[in-house]
Every structure is written in C-alpha cells, then in structure tokens.
Coordinates of C-alpha atoms and ligand atoms in Angstrom, one line a residue:
X1 CA -42.6 140.6 142.1
X2 CA -42.0 140.4 144.6
X3 CA -38.7 140.7 145.2
X4 CA -36.2 140.0 147.8
X5 CA -32.1 141.5 146.9
X6 CA -29.2 140.6 149.3
X7 CA -26.4 143.0 149.5
X8 CA -28.6 145.6 149.1
X9 CA -26.1 147.5 150.7
X10 CA -23.9 147.3 148.1
X11 CA -22.6 147.9 144.5
X12 CA -24.3 145.4 143.0
X13 CA -26.9 145.9 145.1
X14 CA -27.5 149.2 144.3
X15 CA -28.1 148.9 141.1
X16 CA -30.3 146.2 142.2
X17 CA -32.9 147.7 144.0
X18 CA -32.6 150.5 141.8
X19 CA -33.6 148.2 138.9
X20 CA -35.6 146.6 140.9
X21 CA -37.9 149.9 141.3
X22 CA -37.7 150.7 138.2
X23 CA -39.9 147.6 137.0
X24 CA -42.3 148.3 139.5
X25 CA -41.5 145.4 141.7
X26 CA -42.4 145.3 145.6
X27 CA -38.5 145.0 146.5
X28 CA -37.6 144.0 150.7
X29 CA -33.7 145.1 151.0
X30 CA -31.7 142.8 153.9
X31 CA -28.8 144.9 155.4
X32 CA -27.0 144.1 158.5
X33 CA -27.2 148.3 158.5
X34 CA -30.5 149.5 156.4
X35 CA -29.8 153.1 157.1
X36 CA -27.1 153.0 154.9
X37 CA -29.6 152.7 152.4
X38 CA -31.7 156.2 151.7
X39 CA -34.4 155.8 149.2
X40 CA -37.4 157.7 149.4
X41 CA -39.7 154.4 147.2
X42 CA -43.3 153.3 149.0
X43 CA -42.0 149.8 147.1
X44 CA -38.8 149.6 148.9
X45 CA -38.7 148.4 152.3
X46 CA -35.4 147.3 154.5
X47 CA -35.3 144.9 156.4
X48 CA -32.6 144.6 159.3
X49 CA -30.5 141.2 159.2
X50 CA -27.1 139.1 158.6
X51 CA -27.3 135.4 156.7
X52 CA -24.6 134.8 159.4
X53 CA -27.4 135.4 161.8
X54 CA -30.2 132.3 160.3
X55 CA -32.6 134.2 163.0
X56 CA -32.3 137.9 162.1
X57 CA -33.8 136.4 158.3
X58 CA -36.8 134.8 159.0
X59 CA -39.8 138.4 158.2
X60 CA -37.0 139.1 155.3
X61 CA -38.0 135.5 153.8
X62 CA -41.9 135.9 153.8
X63 CA -44.5 136.0 151.1
X64 CA -41.0 136.6 148.4
X65 CA -41.4 135.8 145.5
X66 CA -37.9 135.5 144.0
X67 CA -33.8 136.4 146.0
X68 CA -31.6 137.7 144.4
X69 CA -27.9 137.4 146.0
X70 CA -24.9 140.1 145.1
X71 CA -23.3 139.3 148.9
X72 CA -20.2 139.9 149.2
X73 CA -17.0 141.1 151.3
X74 CA -13.8 142.8 151.9
X75 CA -11.7 139.7 154.1
X76 CA -9.7 138.1 151.2
X77 CA -6.4 136.9 152.8
X78 CA -8.3 135.1 155.7
X79 CA -9.7 131.6 155.5
X80 CA -13.4 132.3 154.8
X81 CA -16.9 130.5 155.1
X82 CA -18.3 134.2 155.1
X83 CA -20.7 133.8 151.7
X84 CA -21.1 129.6 151.6
X85 CA -22.6 129.6 155.5
X86 CA -24.6 132.6 154.4
X87 CA -25.4 131.1 151.4
X88 CA -26.6 128.1 153.3
X89 CA -28.6 129.6 155.7
X90 CA -30.0 131.9 152.7
X91 CA -31.2 128.6 150.6
X92 CA -32.7 127.7 154.2
X93 CA -34.7 130.3 154.6
X94 CA -36.3 130.2 151.3
X95 CA -36.8 126.8 151.3
X96 CA -38.1 126.9 154.3
X97 CA -40.5 130.1 153.1
X98 CA -41.0 128.6 150.1
X99 CA -39.2 131.0 147.6
X100 CA -38.5 128.8 144.9
X101 CA -36.3 130.8 142.5
X102 CA -32.7 132.4 143.6
X103 CA -30.1 134.6 140.9
X104 CA -27.0 134.0 143.0
X105 CA -23.3 136.0 141.4
X106 CA -20.7 134.4 142.4
X107 CA -17.3 135.1 139.4
X108 CA -15.8 133.9 137.0
X109 CA -12.8 131.9 137.7
X110 CA -15.2 129.8 140.1
X111 CA -15.4 125.9 139.4
X112 CA -16.4 124.4 136.2
X113 CA -15.3 128.4 134.6
X114 CA -11.1 128.1 135.6
X115 CA -9.4 129.8 134.0
X116 CA -12.1 132.3 132.6
X117 CA -10.6 135.3 134.2
X118 CA -7.5 135.2 132.4
X119 CA -4.1 134.5 132.8
X120 CA -3.4 137.9 135.1
X121 CA -6.4 136.7 138.2
X122 CA -5.4 132.9 137.0
X123 CA -1.8 132.8 137.3
X124 CA -1.5 135.8 140.7
X125 CA -4.8 137.4 141.8
X126 CA -6.6 134.1 142.4
X127 CA -4.0 132.1 143.5
X128 CA -2.2 134.9 145.9
X129 CA -5.0 137.0 146.6
X130 CA -8.3 135.5 146.7
X131 CA -7.4 131.2 146.9
X132 CA -9.3 131.9 150.6
X133 CA -13.0 134.4 148.8
X134 CA -12.7 131.6 145.6
X135 CA -12.3 128.0 147.6
X136 CA -15.2 130.2 149.7
X137 CA -17.0 131.2 146.4
X138 CA -16.6 127.6 145.2
X139 CA -18.4 126.0 147.9
X140 CA -21.2 128.8 147.7
X141 CA -22.0 127.5 144.5
X142 CA -22.1 123.8 145.1
X143 CA -24.3 124.7 147.4
X144 CA -26.8 126.8 145.6
X145 CA -26.3 123.5 143.2
X146 CA -27.0 121.1 145.1
X147 CA -30.1 122.4 146.3
X148 CA -34.3 122.2 145.2
X149 CA -34.4 125.7 144.3
X150 CA -34.9 127.7 140.6
X151 CA -31.8 128.5 141.3
X152 CA -29.0 131.9 138.6
X153 CA -25.7 131.3 139.1
X154 CA -24.1 134.5 137.9
X155 CA -20.6 135.1 136.8
X156 CA -19.6 138.0 136.5
X157 CA -15.9 138.7 134.4
X158 CA -13.7 141.7 136.3
X159 CA -15.8 144.5 137.4
X160 CA -15.3 148.2 136.1
X161 CA -17.7 151.2 137.5
X162 CA -20.4 152.0 134.0
X163 CA -23.6 152.2 133.1
X164 CA -26.4 150.0 131.9
X165 CA -25.5 149.6 128.3
X166 CA -28.2 146.7 128.0
X167 CA -25.4 145.2 125.7
X168 CA -22.6 141.6 127.1
X169 CA -22.0 138.8 126.0
X170 CA -23.7 136.0 128.8
X171 CA -23.4 132.2 128.6
X172 CA -21.2 129.7 129.1
X173 CA -18.5 130.3 126.5
X174 CA -18.4 134.1 128.3
X175 CA -14.3 135.3 129.9
X176 CA -11.1 134.5 127.9
X177 CA -8.1 131.7 129.1
X178 CA -5.7 135.3 128.6
X179 CA -7.6 138.1 129.1
X180 CA -9.1 139.8 131.7
X181 CA -12.9 140.1 130.2
X182 CA -14.6 143.2 132.1
X183 CA -18.6 144.1 133.1
X184 CA -20.2 146.6 134.8
X185 CA -21.9 146.6 138.2
X186 CA -25.0 148.0 136.4
X187 CA -24.9 144.5 133.6
X188 CA -24.8 142.1 135.8
X189 CA -27.9 143.8 137.3
X190 CA -29.4 144.5 133.9
X191 CA -28.9 140.4 133.5
X192 CA -29.8 139.1 136.7
X193 CA -33.6 141.6 136.2
X194 CA -33.4 139.9 132.8
X195 CA -33.1 136.7 134.0
X196 CA -35.9 136.3 136.7
X197 CA -38.9 136.8 133.9
X198 CA -37.3 135.0 130.8
X199 CA -34.8 132.6 132.4
X200 CA -32.8 131.2 129.8
X201 CA -30.3 129.4 132.6
X202 CA -32.0 128.4 135.2
X203 CA -30.0 125.8 136.5
X204 CA -27.4 127.3 135.1
X205 CA -24.2 129.0 135.9
X206 CA -24.3 132.3 132.8
X207 CA -21.0 134.2 132.3
X208 CA -20.9 137.5 131.9
X209 CA -18.7 140.1 129.7
X210 CA -18.8 142.7 127.6
Ligands
NAP301 N1 -15.1 142.5 142.1 C1 -14.3 142.2 141.0 O1 -14.4 142.8 139.6 C2 -15.9 140.9 141.0 C3 -16.1 140.1 139.9 C4 -17.3 139.7 139.3 C5 -18.1 139.1 141.0 N2 -17.5 139.8 142.4 C6 -17.9 139.5 142.9 O2 -19.7 140.3 142.9 C7 -20.5 140.4 143.9 C8 -21.0 141.4 144.3 O3 -20.1 142.7 144.2 P1 -20.2 144.3 145.1 O4 -18.3 144.7 144.3 O5 -21.9 144.4 144.9 O6 -19.6 143.4 147.0 P2 -19.5 144.8 148.0 O7 -20.4 146.4 147.4 O8 -18.4 144.6 148.4 O9 -21.2 143.9 148.4 C9 -21.9 143.2 149.0 C10 -22.7 142.9 150.1 O10 -22.6 142.1 151.2 C11 -23.1 142.0 151.8 N3 -22.9 141.7 153.5 C12 -21.6 140.9 153.0 N4 -22.3 140.2 154.5 C13 -23.5 140.2 155.5 C14 -24.2 139.3 156.1 N5 -23.1 138.8 156.9 N6 -25.5 139.6 156.2 C15 -25.5 140.6 155.1 N7 -25.1 141.2 154.1 C16 -23.4 141.2 153.7 C17 -23.3 143.5 152.9 O11 -23.7 144.6 153.0 P3 -23.0 145.3 154.4 O12 -22.6 147.5 153.1 O13 -23.4 145.9 155.8 O14 -20.9 145.0 154.4 C18 -22.6 144.6 151.0 O15 -24.4 144.7 151.1 C19 -19.7 139.7 145.5 O16 -19.8 138.4 145.6 C20 -18.3 139.5 144.0 O17 -17.1 139.2 144.4 C21 -17.0 140.9 142.1

C-alpha cells in the first residue's frame, strides 16, 4: 500500500515507518524537519510539511491509500489547538485528494473513554497537567468522527518503552477505572498496521493496552 505517515519523526511515528517499510509498503513521511529521519530505503519518501500550514500538505497526500497519524507535542500547560487544527487540515487534504482511510492516535481518557486511564490520571494528571492537551484531543476526535472518511481512532494507554510483542488487548473496554494500564509505542504501531489491512474497527475508537 501507499501510506502517508504524519508525525514520523516522533517516537511512535518512527515505529510506524520501520514497521511499514518492513511490510513492504511504500511510505511517505511528512515532517517539519525531514533531516531528522536518517533511513536509507528506496520505499521511503520524505516530504517537508507542517500540518498547521495547509498549503504545505498538498504534495504529500497525492495518490496515497491511507494516512497514519501519530501527531503530538509537549505544550501541556497552555491553551492549544495544534492537534485539532492540524487534524482539520489533514482531513481536508484527504478529502481533496480522495484518500479515504485514516488511522489516528489519540489517547484513552478522551470523550467516551473518560476514566479509563486510571484514577491517578483521572484525578491528577488530566485535570492538572493535560487539561488543555486533552481538550484539544477531544476536539481532534470530533473532527475525525464528523468527517466522511473511513476512520479509526486508536486510543493507547500510557506509553512505556518496549519492543513489539503483538500481544495486547484492544477494543472499547480497554483500560481500567483504577489502574493505569500500559502499552509500548511499538505495539501501538503494530496494531495500527494490522488495522490497515484487517479493518476490524472501521468508524470505531478502540483502546489498546497490555
Ligand atoms: N505519552 C503517553 O503516555 C501517551 C499515551 C497515549 C497517547 N499518546 C499520544 O500518542 C501520540 C504520539 O505520541 P509520541 O510520544 O510518539 O509523540 P512525539 O514523539 O511527541 O511525536 C509527535 C510528532 O508530531 C509531529 N508534529 C508536531 N507538530 C507538528 C506539525 N505542526 N506538523 C507536522 N508534524 C508535527 C512531531 O514533529 P517534530 O519532530 O517536527 O516535532 C513528531 O513527529 C501523541 O498524540 C500522544 O499524545 C501518548
């Protein structure tokens, strides 16, 4: 497949690129600083672009079969619309170029998965640290669910470093009210790639955790 990866310079995005290339997909990575990616692979194309600058997105979306989005940032304590605004531009570019399949990472704890990231996140981390970030993520989800695309929203538990195992839970009941469940970025990438070909969660928002 021809796959466009957004956020490919990030920690999850790098796993997505590596796993897509290993599966023989033709990969395009859209990045603000493509030089951060040092892969030498003829199936990887790097395109400079910023999701907040719609005009910079055009070349990347041409003739793609699917978009995998691992967009994120670290501006936690200020009001932000980077994820929602960026996703709005991604959805528009997909619609413009007739690319239908979008698989996008958000997080457990958002919208109808509220409380599923455990008590510590529910009572402390989300209200005190991630308030604006999660608000923006909730908006990001609604932009995706309101679109006419063939979308899947992937909601990971808390990230931990770790290898791809292929063994994890997924679905709407993932996560826990009291405990904070964990998942590696490598396994999140694995799940997204599986979803690309199996489409078990079309128009759904599965969580993923060990
Ligand atoms: N940490 C957790 O426990 C956890 C749990 C569940 C879900 N998540 C979510 O999972 C997602 C991925 O996390 P991660 O740790 O892999 O993220 P990350 O390492 O921070 O990577 C984020 C990626 O987004 C890119 N990006 C940011 N702004 C951009 C823009 N304007 N245009 C184009 N690209 C832009 C970054 O590019 P640059 O290299 O140019 O900055 C980077 O490639 C995030 O949304 C995160 O909130 C995290």
